[in-house]
Amino acid sequence: MTIDWQYFVEVLPQYKAALWLTVKLAAIGILLAIAVGIICSMIQYFKVDETLKPAFGENISADDVVVEGKKEK
């Protein structure tokens, strides 16, 4: 079995394009994750009033999170 170097050279530009597409998509994903994280942290920090809470999950509160395990209601 031998390597077809001519075919390798032909498809190399496609791999280069695919690499850059992967890097761009990863960067976009990271930036979106940072933006969502900042928005969520601002909501928690500034204690968003009750009118906006349904948009972010009306059944979730800080009391529901317990470090030791599940909280019984």
Coordinates of N, CA and C in Angstrom, one line a residue:
M1 N 0.8 -1.2 0.0 CA 0.0 0.0 0.0 C 0.9 1.2 0.0
T2 N 0.6 2.1 -0.9 CA 1.4 3.3 -1.0 C 0.5 4.6 -0.9
I3 N 1.1 5.7 -0.5 CA 0.4 6.9 -0.4 C 0.4 7.6 -1.8
D4 N -0.8 8.0 -2.2 CA -1.0 8.8 -3.4 C -0.7 10.2 -3.1
W5 N 0.5 10.7 -3.3 CA 0.9 12.0 -2.9 C 0.2 13.1 -3.8
Q6 N -0.1 12.7 -5.0 CA -0.7 13.7 -5.9 C -2.1 14.0 -5.4
Y7 N -2.8 13.0 -5.0 CA -4.2 13.2 -4.4 C -4.1 14.0 -3.1
F8 N -3.1 13.7 -2.3 CA -2.8 14.4 -1.1 C -2.6 15.9 -1.3
V9 N -1.8 16.3 -2.3 CA -1.6 17.7 -2.7 C -2.8 18.3 -3.2
E10 N -3.7 17.6 -3.9 CA -4.9 18.1 -4.5 C -5.9 18.5 -3.4
V11 N -6.0 17.7 -2.4 CA -7.1 17.9 -1.4 C -6.5 18.8 -0.2
L12 N -5.3 19.1 -0.2 CA -4.7 19.9 0.9 C -5.4 21.2 1.1
P13 N -5.7 22.0 0.0 CA -6.4 23.3 0.2 C -7.7 23.1 0.9
Q14 N -8.4 22.0 0.6 CA -9.7 21.8 1.3 C -9.5 21.6 2.8
Y15 N -8.5 20.9 3.2 CA -8.2 20.8 4.6 C -7.9 22.1 5.3
K16 N -7.1 22.9 4.5 CA -6.8 24.2 5.0 C -8.1 25.1 5.2
A17 N -9.0 25.0 4.3 CA -10.2 25.8 4.4 C -11.1 25.2 5.5
A18 N -11.1 23.9 5.7 CA -11.9 23.3 6.8 C -11.3 23.6 8.1
L19 N -10.0 23.7 8.2 CA -9.3 24.1 9.5 C -9.7 25.5 9.9
W20 N -9.7 26.5 8.9 CA -10.0 27.8 9.3 C -11.5 28.0 9.6
L21 N -12.4 27.2 8.9 CA -13.8 27.2 9.3 C -14.0 26.7 10.7
T22 N -13.3 25.6 11.1 CA -13.4 25.1 12.4 C -12.9 26.1 13.5
V23 N -11.8 26.8 13.2 CA -11.3 27.8 14.1 C -12.3 29.0 14.2
K24 N -12.9 29.4 13.1 CA -13.9 30.5 13.2 C -15.1 30.1 14.0
L25 N -15.6 28.9 13.7 CA -16.8 28.4 14.4 C -16.5 28.3 15.9
A26 N -15.4 27.8 16.3 CA -15.0 27.7 17.7 C -14.9 29.0 18.3
A27 N -14.3 30.0 17.6 CA -14.2 31.4 18.2 C -15.6 32.0 18.4
I28 N -16.5 31.8 17.4 CA -17.8 32.3 17.5 C -18.6 31.7 18.7
G29 N -18.4 30.4 18.9 CA -19.0 29.7 20.0 C -18.5 30.2 21.3
I30 N -17.2 30.4 21.4 CA -16.6 30.9 22.7 C -17.2 32.3 23.0
L31 N -17.2 33.1 22.0 CA -17.7 34.5 22.2 C -19.2 34.5 22.6
L32 N -20.0 33.7 22.0 CA -21.4 33.6 22.3 C -21.5 33.1 23.8
A33 N -20.7 32.1 24.1 CA -20.8 31.6 25.5 C -20.4 32.6 26.5
I34 N -19.4 33.4 26.2 CA -19.0 34.5 27.1 C -20.1 35.5 27.2
A35 N -20.7 35.9 26.1 CA -21.8 36.9 26.1 C -23.0 36.4 27.0
V36 N -23.4 35.1 26.8 CA -24.5 34.5 27.6 C -24.1 34.5 29.0
G37 N -22.9 34.1 29.3 CA -22.4 34.1 30.7 C -22.5 35.5 31.4
I38 N -22.0 36.5 30.6 CA -22.1 37.9 31.2 C -23.5 38.3 31.4
I39 N -24.4 38.0 30.5 CA -25.8 38.4 30.7 C -26.4 37.7 31.9
C40 N -26.1 36.4 32.0 CA -26.7 35.6 33.1 C -26.1 36.1 34.5
S41 N -24.8 36.4 34.5 CA -24.3 36.9 35.7 C -24.8 38.3 36.1
M42 N -25.1 39.1 35.1 CA -25.7 40.5 35.4 C -27.1 40.3 35.9
I43 N -27.8 39.4 35.4 CA -29.2 39.1 35.9 C -29.1 38.7 37.3
Q44 N -28.2 37.8 37.7 CA -28.1 37.4 39.1 C -27.6 38.5 40.0
Y45 N -26.6 39.3 39.5 CA -26.0 40.3 40.3 C -26.9 41.5 40.6
F46 N -27.7 41.9 39.6 CA -28.6 43.0 39.7 C -30.0 42.6 40.2
K47 N -30.2 41.3 40.5 CA -31.5 40.8 41.0 C -32.6 41.3 40.1
V48 N -32.7 40.8 38.9 CA -33.8 41.2 38.0 C -35.1 41.1 38.6
D49 N -35.9 42.1 38.4 CA -37.3 42.1 39.0 C -38.2 41.0 38.5
E50 N -39.3 40.9 39.2 CA -40.2 39.8 38.9 C -40.8 39.8 37.5
T51 N -40.8 41.0 36.9 CA -41.5 41.0 35.5 C -40.6 40.3 34.5
L52 N -39.3 40.2 34.7 CA -38.5 39.5 33.7 C -38.1 38.1 34.1
K53 N -38.4 37.7 35.3 CA -38.0 36.3 35.7 C -38.7 35.2 34.9
P54 N -39.9 35.3 34.4 CA -40.5 34.2 33.6 C -39.7 34.0 32.4
A55 N -39.1 35.0 31.8 CA -38.3 34.8 30.6 C -37.0 34.0 30.9
F56 N -36.6 34.0 32.1 CA -35.3 33.3 32.4 C -35.5 32.1 33.3
G57 N -36.7 31.7 33.5 CA -37.0 30.5 34.3 C -37.7 30.8 35.6
E58 N -39.0 30.7 35.6 CA -39.8 31.2 36.7 C -39.7 30.2 37.9
N59 N -39.3 29.0 37.7 CA -39.3 28.0 38.7 C -37.9 27.8 39.3
I60 N -36.9 28.7 38.9 CA -35.6 28.5 39.4 C -35.3 29.7 40.4
S61 N -34.8 29.3 41.6 CA -34.4 30.4 42.5 C -33.1 29.9 43.2
A62 N -32.5 30.8 43.9 CA -31.2 30.5 44.6 C -31.5 29.5 45.7
D63 N -32.7 29.4 46.2 CA -33.0 28.4 47.3 C -33.0 27.0 46.8
D64 N -33.2 26.8 45.5 CA -33.3 25.5 44.9 C -31.9 24.8 44.8
V65 N -30.8 25.6 44.9 CA -29.5 25.1 44.7 C -28.9 24.8 46.1
V66 N -28.6 23.6 46.3 CA -28.0 23.2 47.6 C -26.7 22.4 47.3
V67 N -25.6 22.8 48.0 CA -24.4 22.2 47.7 C -24.3 20.7 48.1
E68 N -25.0 20.4 49.2 CA -24.9 19.0 49.7 C -25.7 18.0 48.9
G69 N -26.7 18.4 48.2 CA -27.5 17.5 47.4 C -28.9 18.1 47.1
K70 N -29.9 17.3 46.8 CA -31.2 17.8 46.5 C -31.9 18.4 47.7
K71 N -32.6 19.4 47.5 CA -33.4 20.1 48.6 C -34.8 19.5 48.5
E72 N -35.3 19.1 49.6 CA -36.7 18.6 49.7 C -37.6 19.8 49.8
K73 N -38.7 19.7 49.1 CA -39.7 20.8 49.2 C -40.9 20.4 50.0

